[in-house]
CSV table of C-alpha atoms and ligand atoms in Angstrom, one decimal:
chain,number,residue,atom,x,y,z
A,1,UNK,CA,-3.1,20.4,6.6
A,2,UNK,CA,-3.4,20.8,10.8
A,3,UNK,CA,-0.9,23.0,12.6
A,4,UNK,CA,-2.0,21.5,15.8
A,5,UNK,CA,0.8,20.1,17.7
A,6,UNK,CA,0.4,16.1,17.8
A,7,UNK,CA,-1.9,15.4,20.5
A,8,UNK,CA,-1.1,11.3,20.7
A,9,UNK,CA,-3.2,10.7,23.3
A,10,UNK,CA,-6.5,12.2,21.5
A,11,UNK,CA,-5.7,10.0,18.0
A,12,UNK,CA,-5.3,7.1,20.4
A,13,UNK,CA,-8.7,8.0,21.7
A,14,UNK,CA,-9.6,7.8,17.9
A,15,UNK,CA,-8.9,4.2,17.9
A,16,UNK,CA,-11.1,1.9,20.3
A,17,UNK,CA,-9.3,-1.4,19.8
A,18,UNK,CA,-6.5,0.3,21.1
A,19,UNK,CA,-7.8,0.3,24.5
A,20,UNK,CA,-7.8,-3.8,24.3
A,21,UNK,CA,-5.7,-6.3,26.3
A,22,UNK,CA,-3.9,-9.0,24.6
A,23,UNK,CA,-2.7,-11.9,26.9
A,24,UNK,CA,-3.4,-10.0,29.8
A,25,UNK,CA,-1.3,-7.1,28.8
A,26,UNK,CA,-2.0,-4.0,26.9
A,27,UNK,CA,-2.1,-4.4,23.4
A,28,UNK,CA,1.0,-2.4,22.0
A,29,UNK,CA,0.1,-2.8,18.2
A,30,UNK,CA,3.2,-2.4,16.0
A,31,UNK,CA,1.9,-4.5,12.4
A,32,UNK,CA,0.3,-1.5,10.9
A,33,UNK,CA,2.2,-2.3,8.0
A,34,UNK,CA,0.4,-5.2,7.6
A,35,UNK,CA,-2.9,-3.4,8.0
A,36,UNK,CA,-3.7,-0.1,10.4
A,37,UNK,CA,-6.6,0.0,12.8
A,38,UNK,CA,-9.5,1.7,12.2
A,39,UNK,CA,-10.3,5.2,13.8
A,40,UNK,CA,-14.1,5.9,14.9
A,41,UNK,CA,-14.6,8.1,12.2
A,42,UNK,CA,-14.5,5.5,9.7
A,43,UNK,CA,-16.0,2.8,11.3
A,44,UNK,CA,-18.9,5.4,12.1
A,45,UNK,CA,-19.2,6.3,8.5
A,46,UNK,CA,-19.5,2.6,7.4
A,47,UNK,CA,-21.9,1.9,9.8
A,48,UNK,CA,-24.5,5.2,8.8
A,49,UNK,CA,-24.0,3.8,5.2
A,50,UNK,CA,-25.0,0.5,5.9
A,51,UNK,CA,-27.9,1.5,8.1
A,52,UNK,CA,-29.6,4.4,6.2
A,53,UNK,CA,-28.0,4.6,2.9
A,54,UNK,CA,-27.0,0.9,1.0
A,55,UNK,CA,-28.3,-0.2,-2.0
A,56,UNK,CA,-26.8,-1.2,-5.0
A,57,UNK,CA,-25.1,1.3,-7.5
A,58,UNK,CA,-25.2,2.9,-10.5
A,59,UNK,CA,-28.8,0.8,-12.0
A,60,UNK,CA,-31.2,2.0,-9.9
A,61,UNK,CA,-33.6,4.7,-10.5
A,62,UNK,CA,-35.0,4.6,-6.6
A,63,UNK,CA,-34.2,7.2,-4.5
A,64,UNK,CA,-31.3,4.7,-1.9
A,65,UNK,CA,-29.8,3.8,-5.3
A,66,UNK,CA,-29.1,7.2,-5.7
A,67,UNK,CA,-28.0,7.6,-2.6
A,68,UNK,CA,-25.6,5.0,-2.8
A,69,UNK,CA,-24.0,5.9,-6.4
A,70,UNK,CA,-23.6,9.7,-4.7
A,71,UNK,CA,-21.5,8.4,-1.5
A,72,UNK,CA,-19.7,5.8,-4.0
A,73,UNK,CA,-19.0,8.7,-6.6
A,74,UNK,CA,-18.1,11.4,-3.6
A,75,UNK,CA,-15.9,8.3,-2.3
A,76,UNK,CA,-13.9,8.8,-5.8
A,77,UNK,CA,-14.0,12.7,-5.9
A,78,UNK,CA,-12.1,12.3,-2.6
A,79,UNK,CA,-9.5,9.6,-3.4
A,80,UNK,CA,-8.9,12.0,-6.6
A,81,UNK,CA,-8.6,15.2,-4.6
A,82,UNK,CA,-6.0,13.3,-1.8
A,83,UNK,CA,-4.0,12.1,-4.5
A,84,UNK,CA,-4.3,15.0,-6.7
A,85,UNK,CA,-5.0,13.2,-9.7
A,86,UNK,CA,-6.8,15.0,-12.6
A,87,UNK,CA,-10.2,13.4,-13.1
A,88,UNK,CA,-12.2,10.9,-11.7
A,89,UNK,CA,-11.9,8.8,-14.7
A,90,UNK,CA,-8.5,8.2,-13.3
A,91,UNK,CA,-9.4,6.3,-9.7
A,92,UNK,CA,-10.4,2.6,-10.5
A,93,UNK,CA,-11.7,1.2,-7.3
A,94,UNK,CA,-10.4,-2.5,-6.8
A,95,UNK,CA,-9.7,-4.9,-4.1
A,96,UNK,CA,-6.4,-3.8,-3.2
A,97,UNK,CA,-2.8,-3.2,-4.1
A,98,UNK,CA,-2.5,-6.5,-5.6
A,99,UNK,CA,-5.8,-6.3,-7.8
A,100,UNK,CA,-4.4,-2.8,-9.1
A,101,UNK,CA,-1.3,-4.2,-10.1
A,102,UNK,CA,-3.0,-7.5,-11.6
A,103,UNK,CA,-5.4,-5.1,-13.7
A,104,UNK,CA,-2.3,-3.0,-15.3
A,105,UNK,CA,-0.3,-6.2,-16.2
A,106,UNK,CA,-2.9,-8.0,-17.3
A,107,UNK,CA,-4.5,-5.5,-19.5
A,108,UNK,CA,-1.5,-3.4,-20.1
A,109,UNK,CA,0.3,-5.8,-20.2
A,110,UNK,CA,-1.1,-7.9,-23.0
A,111,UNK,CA,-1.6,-5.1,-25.2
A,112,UNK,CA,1.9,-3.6,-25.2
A,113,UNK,CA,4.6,-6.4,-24.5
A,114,UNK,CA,5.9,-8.8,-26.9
A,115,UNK,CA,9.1,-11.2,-27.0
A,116,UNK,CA,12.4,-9.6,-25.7
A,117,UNK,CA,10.6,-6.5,-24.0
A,118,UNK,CA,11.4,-5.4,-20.6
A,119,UNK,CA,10.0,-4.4,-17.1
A,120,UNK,CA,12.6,-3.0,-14.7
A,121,UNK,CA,11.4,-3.7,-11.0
A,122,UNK,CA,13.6,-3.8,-7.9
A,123,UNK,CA,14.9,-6.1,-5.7
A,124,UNK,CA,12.6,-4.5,-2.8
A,125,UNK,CA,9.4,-5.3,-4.2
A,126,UNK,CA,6.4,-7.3,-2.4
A,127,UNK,CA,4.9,-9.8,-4.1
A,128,UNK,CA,2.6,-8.5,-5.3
A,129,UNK,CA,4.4,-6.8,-7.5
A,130,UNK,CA,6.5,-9.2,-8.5
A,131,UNK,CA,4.0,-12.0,-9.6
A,132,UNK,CA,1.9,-9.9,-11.6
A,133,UNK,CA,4.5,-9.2,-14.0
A,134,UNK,CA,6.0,-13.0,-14.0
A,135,UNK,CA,2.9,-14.1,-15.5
A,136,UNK,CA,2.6,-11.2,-17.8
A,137,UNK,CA,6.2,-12.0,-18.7
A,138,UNK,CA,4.9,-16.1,-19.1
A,139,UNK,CA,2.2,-14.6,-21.8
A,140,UNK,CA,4.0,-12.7,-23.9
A,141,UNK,CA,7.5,-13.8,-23.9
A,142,UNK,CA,8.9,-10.2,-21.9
A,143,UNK,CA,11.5,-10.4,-19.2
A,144,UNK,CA,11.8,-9.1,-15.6
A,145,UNK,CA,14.9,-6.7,-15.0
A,146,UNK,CA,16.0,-6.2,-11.3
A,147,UNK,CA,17.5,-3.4,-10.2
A,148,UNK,CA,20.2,-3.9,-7.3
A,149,UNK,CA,20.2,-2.1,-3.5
A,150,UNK,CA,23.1,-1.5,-1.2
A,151,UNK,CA,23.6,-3.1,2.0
A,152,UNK,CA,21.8,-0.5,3.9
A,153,UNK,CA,18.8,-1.4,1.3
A,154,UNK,CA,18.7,1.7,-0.8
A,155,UNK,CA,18.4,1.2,-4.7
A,156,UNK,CA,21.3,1.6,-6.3
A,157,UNK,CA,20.4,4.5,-8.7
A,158,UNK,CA,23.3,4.6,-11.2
A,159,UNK,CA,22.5,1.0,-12.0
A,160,UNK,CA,18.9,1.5,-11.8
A,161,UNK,CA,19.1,4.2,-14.7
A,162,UNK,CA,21.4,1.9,-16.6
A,163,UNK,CA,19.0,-0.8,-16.8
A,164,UNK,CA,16.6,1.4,-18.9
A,165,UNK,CA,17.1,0.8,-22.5
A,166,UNK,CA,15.3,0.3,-25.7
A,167,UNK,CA,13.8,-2.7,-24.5
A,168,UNK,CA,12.3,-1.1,-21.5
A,169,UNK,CA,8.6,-1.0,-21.7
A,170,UNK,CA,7.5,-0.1,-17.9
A,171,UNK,CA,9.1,0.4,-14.3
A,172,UNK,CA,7.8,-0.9,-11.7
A,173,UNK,CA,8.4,0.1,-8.3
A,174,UNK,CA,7.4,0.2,-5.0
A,175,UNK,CA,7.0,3.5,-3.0
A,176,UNK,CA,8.2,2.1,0.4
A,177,UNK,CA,9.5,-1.3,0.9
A,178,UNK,CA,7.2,-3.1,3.3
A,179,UNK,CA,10.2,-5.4,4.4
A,180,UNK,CA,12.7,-2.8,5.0
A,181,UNK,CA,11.1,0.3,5.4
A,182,UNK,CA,13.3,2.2,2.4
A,183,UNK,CA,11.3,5.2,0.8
A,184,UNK,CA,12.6,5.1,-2.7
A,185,UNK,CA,13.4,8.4,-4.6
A,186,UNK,CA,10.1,8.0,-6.2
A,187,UNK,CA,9.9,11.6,-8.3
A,188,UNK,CA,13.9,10.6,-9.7
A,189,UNK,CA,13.3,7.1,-10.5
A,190,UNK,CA,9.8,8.8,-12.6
A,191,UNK,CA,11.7,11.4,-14.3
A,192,UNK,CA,14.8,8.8,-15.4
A,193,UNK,CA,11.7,6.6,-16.8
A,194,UNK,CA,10.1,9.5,-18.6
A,195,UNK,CA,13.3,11.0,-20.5
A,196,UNK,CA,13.3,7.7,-21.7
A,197,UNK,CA,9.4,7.3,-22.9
A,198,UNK,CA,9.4,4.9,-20.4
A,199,UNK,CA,5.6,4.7,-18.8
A,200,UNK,CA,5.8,4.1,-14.7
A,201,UNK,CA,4.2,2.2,-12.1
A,202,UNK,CA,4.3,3.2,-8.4
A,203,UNK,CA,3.5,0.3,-5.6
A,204,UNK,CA,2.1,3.0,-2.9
A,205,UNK,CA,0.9,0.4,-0.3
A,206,UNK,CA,3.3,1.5,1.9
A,207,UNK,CA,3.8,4.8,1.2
A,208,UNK,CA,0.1,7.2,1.4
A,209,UNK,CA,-0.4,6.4,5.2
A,210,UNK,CA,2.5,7.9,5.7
A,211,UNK,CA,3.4,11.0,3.2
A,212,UNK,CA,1.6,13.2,0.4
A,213,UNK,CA,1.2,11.6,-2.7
A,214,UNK,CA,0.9,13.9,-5.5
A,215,UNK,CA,0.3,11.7,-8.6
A,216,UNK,CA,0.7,14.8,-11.0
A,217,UNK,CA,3.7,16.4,-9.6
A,218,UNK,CA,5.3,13.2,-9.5
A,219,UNK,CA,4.7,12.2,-13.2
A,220,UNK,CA,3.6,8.6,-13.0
A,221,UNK,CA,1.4,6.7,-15.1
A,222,UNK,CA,-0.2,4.2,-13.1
A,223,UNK,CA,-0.2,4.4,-8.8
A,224,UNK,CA,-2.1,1.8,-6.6
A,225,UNK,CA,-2.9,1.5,-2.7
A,226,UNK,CA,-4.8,-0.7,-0.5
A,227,UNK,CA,-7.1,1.0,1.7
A,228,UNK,CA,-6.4,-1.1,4.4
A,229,UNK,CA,-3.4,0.5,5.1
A,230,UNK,CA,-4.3,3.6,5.0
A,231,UNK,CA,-6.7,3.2,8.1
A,232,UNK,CA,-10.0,2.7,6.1
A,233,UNK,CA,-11.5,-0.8,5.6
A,234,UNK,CA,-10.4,-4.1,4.1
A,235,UNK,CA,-11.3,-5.6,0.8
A,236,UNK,CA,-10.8,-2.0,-1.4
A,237,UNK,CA,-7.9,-0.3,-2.9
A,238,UNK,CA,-7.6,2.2,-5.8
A,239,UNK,CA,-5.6,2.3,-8.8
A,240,UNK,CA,-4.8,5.8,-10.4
A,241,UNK,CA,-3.9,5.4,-14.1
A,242,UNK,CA,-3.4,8.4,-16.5
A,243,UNK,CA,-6.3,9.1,-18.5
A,244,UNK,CA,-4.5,8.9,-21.5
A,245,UNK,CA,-3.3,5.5,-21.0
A,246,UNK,CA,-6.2,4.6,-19.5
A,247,UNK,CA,-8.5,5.0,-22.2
A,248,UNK,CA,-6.2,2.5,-24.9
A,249,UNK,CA,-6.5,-0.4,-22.7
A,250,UNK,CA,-8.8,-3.1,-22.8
A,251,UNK,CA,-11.3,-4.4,-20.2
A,252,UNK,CA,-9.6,-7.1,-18.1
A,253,UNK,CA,-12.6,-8.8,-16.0
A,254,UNK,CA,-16.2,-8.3,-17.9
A,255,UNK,CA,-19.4,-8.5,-16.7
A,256,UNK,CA,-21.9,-5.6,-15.4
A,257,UNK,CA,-21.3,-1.9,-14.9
A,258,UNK,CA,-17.9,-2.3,-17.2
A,259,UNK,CA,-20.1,-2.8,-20.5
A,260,UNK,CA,-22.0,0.0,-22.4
A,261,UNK,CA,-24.0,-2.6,-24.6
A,262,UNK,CA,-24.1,-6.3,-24.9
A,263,UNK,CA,-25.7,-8.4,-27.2
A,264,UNK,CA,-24.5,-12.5,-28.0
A,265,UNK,CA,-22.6,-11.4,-30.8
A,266,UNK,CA,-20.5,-8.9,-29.2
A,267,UNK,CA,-20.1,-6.0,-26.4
A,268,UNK,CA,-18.6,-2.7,-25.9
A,269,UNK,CA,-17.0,-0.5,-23.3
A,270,UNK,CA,-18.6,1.9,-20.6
A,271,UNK,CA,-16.4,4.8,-20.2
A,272,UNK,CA,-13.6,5.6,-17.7
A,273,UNK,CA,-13.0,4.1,-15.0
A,274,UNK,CA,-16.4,2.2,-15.5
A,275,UNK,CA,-14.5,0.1,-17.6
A,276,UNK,CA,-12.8,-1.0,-15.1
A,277,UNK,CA,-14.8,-2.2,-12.1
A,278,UNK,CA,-17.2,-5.2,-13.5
A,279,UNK,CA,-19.7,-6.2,-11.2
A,280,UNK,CA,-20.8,-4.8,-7.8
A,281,UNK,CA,-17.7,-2.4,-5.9
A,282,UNK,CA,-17.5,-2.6,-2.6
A,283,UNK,CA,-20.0,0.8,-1.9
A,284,UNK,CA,-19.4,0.7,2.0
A,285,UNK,CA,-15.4,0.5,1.6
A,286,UNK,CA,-15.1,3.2,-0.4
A,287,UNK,CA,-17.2,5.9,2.2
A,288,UNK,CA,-14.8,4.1,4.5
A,289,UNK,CA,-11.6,4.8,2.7
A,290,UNK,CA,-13.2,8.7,2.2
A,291,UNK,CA,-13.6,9.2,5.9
A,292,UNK,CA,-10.5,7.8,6.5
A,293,UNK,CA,-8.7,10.5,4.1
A,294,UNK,CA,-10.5,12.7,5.6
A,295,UNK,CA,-8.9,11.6,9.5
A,296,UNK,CA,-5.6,11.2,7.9
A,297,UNK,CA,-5.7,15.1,6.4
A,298,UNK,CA,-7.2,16.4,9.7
A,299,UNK,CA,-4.4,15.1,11.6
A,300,UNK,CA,-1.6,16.5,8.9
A,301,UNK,CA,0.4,13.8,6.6
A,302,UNK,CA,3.7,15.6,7.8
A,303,UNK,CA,3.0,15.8,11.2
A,304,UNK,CA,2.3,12.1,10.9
A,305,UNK,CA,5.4,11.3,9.2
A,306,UNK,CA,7.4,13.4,12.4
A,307,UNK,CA,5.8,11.4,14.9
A,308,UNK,CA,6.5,8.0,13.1
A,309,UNK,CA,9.9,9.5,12.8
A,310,UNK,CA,10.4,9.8,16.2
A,311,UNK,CA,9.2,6.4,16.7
A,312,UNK,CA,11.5,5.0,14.7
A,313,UNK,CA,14.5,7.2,16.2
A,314,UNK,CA,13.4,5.6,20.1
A,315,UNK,CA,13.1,2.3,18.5
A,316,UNK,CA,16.4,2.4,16.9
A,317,UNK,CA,18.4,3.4,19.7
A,318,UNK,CA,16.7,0.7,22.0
A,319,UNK,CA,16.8,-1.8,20.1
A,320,UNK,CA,20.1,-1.7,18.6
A,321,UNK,CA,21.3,-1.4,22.5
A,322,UNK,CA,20.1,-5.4,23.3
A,323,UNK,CA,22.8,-8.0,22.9
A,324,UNK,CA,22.7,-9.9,19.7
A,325,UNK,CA,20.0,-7.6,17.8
A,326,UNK,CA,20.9,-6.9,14.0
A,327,UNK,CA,18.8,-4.5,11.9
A,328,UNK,CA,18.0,-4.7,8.5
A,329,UNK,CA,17.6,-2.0,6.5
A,330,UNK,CA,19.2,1.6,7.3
A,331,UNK,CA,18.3,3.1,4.9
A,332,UNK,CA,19.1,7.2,5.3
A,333,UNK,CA,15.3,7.9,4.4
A,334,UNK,CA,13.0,5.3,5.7
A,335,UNK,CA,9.4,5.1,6.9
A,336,UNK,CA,8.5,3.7,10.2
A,337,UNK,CA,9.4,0.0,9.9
A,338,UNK,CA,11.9,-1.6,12.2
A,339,UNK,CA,13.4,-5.0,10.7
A,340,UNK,CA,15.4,-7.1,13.2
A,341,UNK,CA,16.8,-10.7,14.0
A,342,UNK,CA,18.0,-11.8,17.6
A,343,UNK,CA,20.8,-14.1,17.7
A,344,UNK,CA,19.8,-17.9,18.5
A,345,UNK,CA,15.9,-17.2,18.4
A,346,UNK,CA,13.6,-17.7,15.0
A,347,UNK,CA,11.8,-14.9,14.0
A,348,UNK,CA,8.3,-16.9,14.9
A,349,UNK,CA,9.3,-17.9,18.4
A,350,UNK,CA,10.1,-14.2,18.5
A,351,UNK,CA,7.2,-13.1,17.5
A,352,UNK,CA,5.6,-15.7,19.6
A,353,UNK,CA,7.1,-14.5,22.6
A,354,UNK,CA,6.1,-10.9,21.8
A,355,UNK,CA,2.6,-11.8,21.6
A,356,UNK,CA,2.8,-13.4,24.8
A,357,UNK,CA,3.7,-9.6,26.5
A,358,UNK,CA,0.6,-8.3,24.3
A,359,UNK,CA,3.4,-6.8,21.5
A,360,UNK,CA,2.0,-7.4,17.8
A,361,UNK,CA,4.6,-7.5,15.6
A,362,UNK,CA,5.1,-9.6,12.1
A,363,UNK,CA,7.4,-12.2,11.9
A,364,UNK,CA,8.8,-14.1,8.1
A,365,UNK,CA,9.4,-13.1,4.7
A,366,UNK,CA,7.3,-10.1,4.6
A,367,UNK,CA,5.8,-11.4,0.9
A,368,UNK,CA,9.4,-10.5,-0.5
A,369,UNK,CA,11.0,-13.8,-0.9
A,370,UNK,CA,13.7,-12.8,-3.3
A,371,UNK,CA,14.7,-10.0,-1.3
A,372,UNK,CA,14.8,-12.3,1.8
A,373,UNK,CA,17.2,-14.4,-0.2
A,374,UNK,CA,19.3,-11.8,-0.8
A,375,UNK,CA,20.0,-10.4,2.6
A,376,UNK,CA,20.6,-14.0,3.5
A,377,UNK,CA,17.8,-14.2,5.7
A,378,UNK,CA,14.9,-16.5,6.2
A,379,UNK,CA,12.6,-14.8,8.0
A,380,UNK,CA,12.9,-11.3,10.1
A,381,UNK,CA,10.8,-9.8,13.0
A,382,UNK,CA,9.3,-6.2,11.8
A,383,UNK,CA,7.6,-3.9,14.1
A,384,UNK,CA,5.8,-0.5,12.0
A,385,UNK,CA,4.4,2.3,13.5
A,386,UNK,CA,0.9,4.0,12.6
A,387,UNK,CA,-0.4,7.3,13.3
A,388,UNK,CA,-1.5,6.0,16.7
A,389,UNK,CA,1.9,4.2,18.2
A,390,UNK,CA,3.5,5.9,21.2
A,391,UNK,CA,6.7,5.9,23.0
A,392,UNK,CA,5.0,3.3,25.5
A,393,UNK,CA,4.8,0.6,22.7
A,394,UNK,CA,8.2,1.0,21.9
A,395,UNK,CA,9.0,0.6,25.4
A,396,UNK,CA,7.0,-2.5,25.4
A,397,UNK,CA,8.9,-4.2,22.3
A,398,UNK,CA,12.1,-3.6,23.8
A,399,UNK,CA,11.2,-5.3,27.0
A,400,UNK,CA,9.3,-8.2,25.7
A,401,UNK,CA,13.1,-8.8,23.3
A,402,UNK,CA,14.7,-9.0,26.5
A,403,UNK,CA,12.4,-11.3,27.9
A,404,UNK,CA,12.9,-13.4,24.6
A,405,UNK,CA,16.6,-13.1,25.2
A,406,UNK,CA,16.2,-14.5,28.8
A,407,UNK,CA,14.1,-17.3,27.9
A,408,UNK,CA,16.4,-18.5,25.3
A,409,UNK,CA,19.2,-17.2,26.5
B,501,PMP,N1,2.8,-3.8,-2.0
B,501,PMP,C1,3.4,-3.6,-0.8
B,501,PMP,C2,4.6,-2.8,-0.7
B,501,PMP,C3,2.7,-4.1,0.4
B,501,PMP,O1,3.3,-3.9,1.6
B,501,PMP,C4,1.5,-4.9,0.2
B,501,PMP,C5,0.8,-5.4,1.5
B,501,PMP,N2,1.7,-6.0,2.4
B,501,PMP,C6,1.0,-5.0,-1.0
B,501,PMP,C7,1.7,-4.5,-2.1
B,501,PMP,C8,-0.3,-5.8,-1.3
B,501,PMP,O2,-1.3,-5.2,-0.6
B,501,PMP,P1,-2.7,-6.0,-0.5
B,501,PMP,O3,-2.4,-7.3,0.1
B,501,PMP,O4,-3.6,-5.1,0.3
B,501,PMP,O5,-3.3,-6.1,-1.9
């Protein structure tokens, strides 16, 4: 949206933990793929909710009540408008990624598949989007297809497409691998799915910190994201689904706000998404995750995704320069996450050492076990860039790796 050049100085400014020591150094933050810091904007918008505004939602006829439903439903209108979905009916607020993913298998998933059916995933997935349809699969008798990747971690898209047959009753795929950093051709992998009457699932944690998401021009039927990642608060994520679809599935948790009328004998449905979110949302989360939409669009989603471009570039280059450093994952089109082993040293002392110098990085499996397994590796170090890392962390990392080479060298 901004044509401002990116001013990296002033978004740091945006983000007081920044200015923090760690050990004695200056923190050089490089997890954000594991969650983002939080710029003032949204901490400041949580914090006028909770002082002037909070109440509960929805049930009250007092004027906070009000209040609070208006923020809540404005929260919504604003998640809808930044991924351009067409109604409002469409964003289910949830707990997260995972929760968004649970509700579509779980109620999707029990109304549609049956013995023999299949969901095509890939072999990038997290988790939690892995798990979800494992126990759908347990329930109902369906089976998980995986498409392969290449070496450099790209999905193989030939064999992808010739995975999807009559059996084929959903893809599921990430956006962005969290482990690897690989943006998947999203829009191709949709359209292959929908020639084929194939409905589509699209894992976005990684992926709307860090590009435009356009759930209509892309064609999918269901999209979910963790706020968390996307530099608002913890504990809320959103799942889009298509109206259509939406509207055929049952309830999967019950209780209040999802229910239109209950007696002992029986209950039915509140409307869309309603029907969705039993029980109390999280009210100050979602004015959280609005302001931080708001941040993210004032600073420009593309000239985010240059600067973490960059990052990656300089982090490449000086990384792949130290003695006994392998990457993993080169893909041609990935987001900013750097994978990386060092001969002779675990990725925990690694990280361990880093953390030492005041350099936050992840160390392990990432949540993506069977990938791990099938690069061969254990564990990896992973350093990801936000909106707010600079040149000087990247500097940091690659001096605190050659420290970590010395002292086990
Ligand atoms: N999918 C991907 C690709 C992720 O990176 C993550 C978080 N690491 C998740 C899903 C799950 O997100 P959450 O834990 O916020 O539900």
């Amino acid at each position: 949206m901004s044509a401002a050049p990116y001013d990296i100085a002033r978004v740091r400014g945006d983000f007081p933990i920044l200015s923090r020591q760690v050990n004695g150094r200056p923190l050089a933050y490089l997890d954000s793929a594991a969650s983002t810091q939080r710029p003032r904007a949204v901490l400041a918008a949580v914090e006028h909710y909770e002082t002037h505004v909070h109440a509960n939602v929805h049930r009250g006829v007092h004027t906070l009540s009000q209040l609070a439903t208006d923020a809540f439903e404005a929260a919504r209108e604003r998640v809808r408008r930044y991924l351009n979905a067409a109604s409002t009916h469409e964003i289910i607020f949830v707990r997260g990624a995972t929760e968004a993913i649970n509700l579509v298998a779980q109620s999707w998933g029990r109304m549609s598949l049956k013995t023999g059916d299949e969901i095509v995933i890939s072999s990038l997935e997290h988790h939690a989007n892995i798990v979800p349809w494992q126990m759908a699969c347990e329930a109902t008798g369906a089976k998980l297809v995986v498409a392969p990747i290449n070496e450099r971690g790209e999905l193989q898209f030939e064999a992808y497409v010739a995975l999807l047959g009559p059996r084929t009753r959903l893809v599921a795929m990430t956006h962005v691998s969290n482990a690897l950093g690989t943006v998947l051709p999203v829009a191709q992998i949709i359209a292959a799915a929908r020639e084929r009457g194939i409905p589509t699932l699209i894992d976005g944690a990684q992926a709307v910190a860090h590009e435009a998401v356009d759930v209509q021009a892309l064609g999918c039927d269901f999209y979910a994201f963790s706020s968390h990642k996307l530099y608002g608060p913890t504990g809320l994520g959103v799942l889009y689904g298509r109206e259509a679809l939406l509207e055929k599935m049952p309830p999967w948790q019950g209780g209040g706000d999802m229910i239109r009328t209950v007696s002992f004998e029986k209950s039915t449905w509140n409307d869309l998404p309603y029907k969705f979110e039993a029980g109390t949302p999280h009210i100050s989360g979602a004015v959280g995750l609005a302001a931080a939409m708001d941040y993210v669009e004032s600073l420009g989603l593309a000239q985010i995704a240059a600067h973490e471009r960059s990052l990656l570039a300089q982090a490449t280059e000086s990384l792949s320069a130290i003695p006994g450093i392998r990457l993993h994952g080169t893909a041609a089109h990935k987001a900013g996450v750097l994978s990386f082993t060092l001969a002779g040293v675990h990725p925990h002392d690694l990280g361990t050492i880093l953390d030492h110098e005041g350099v936050a990085i992840r160390a392990g499996h990432h949540c993506a076990m069977p990938l791990m397994e099938l690069l061969g590796l254990p564990a990896t170090a992973r350093a990801s860039f936000g909106c707010y890392s600079n040149a000087q962390d990247v500097i940091q990392l690659t001096e605190a790796v050659h420290k970590a080479r010395e002292v086990f060298g």
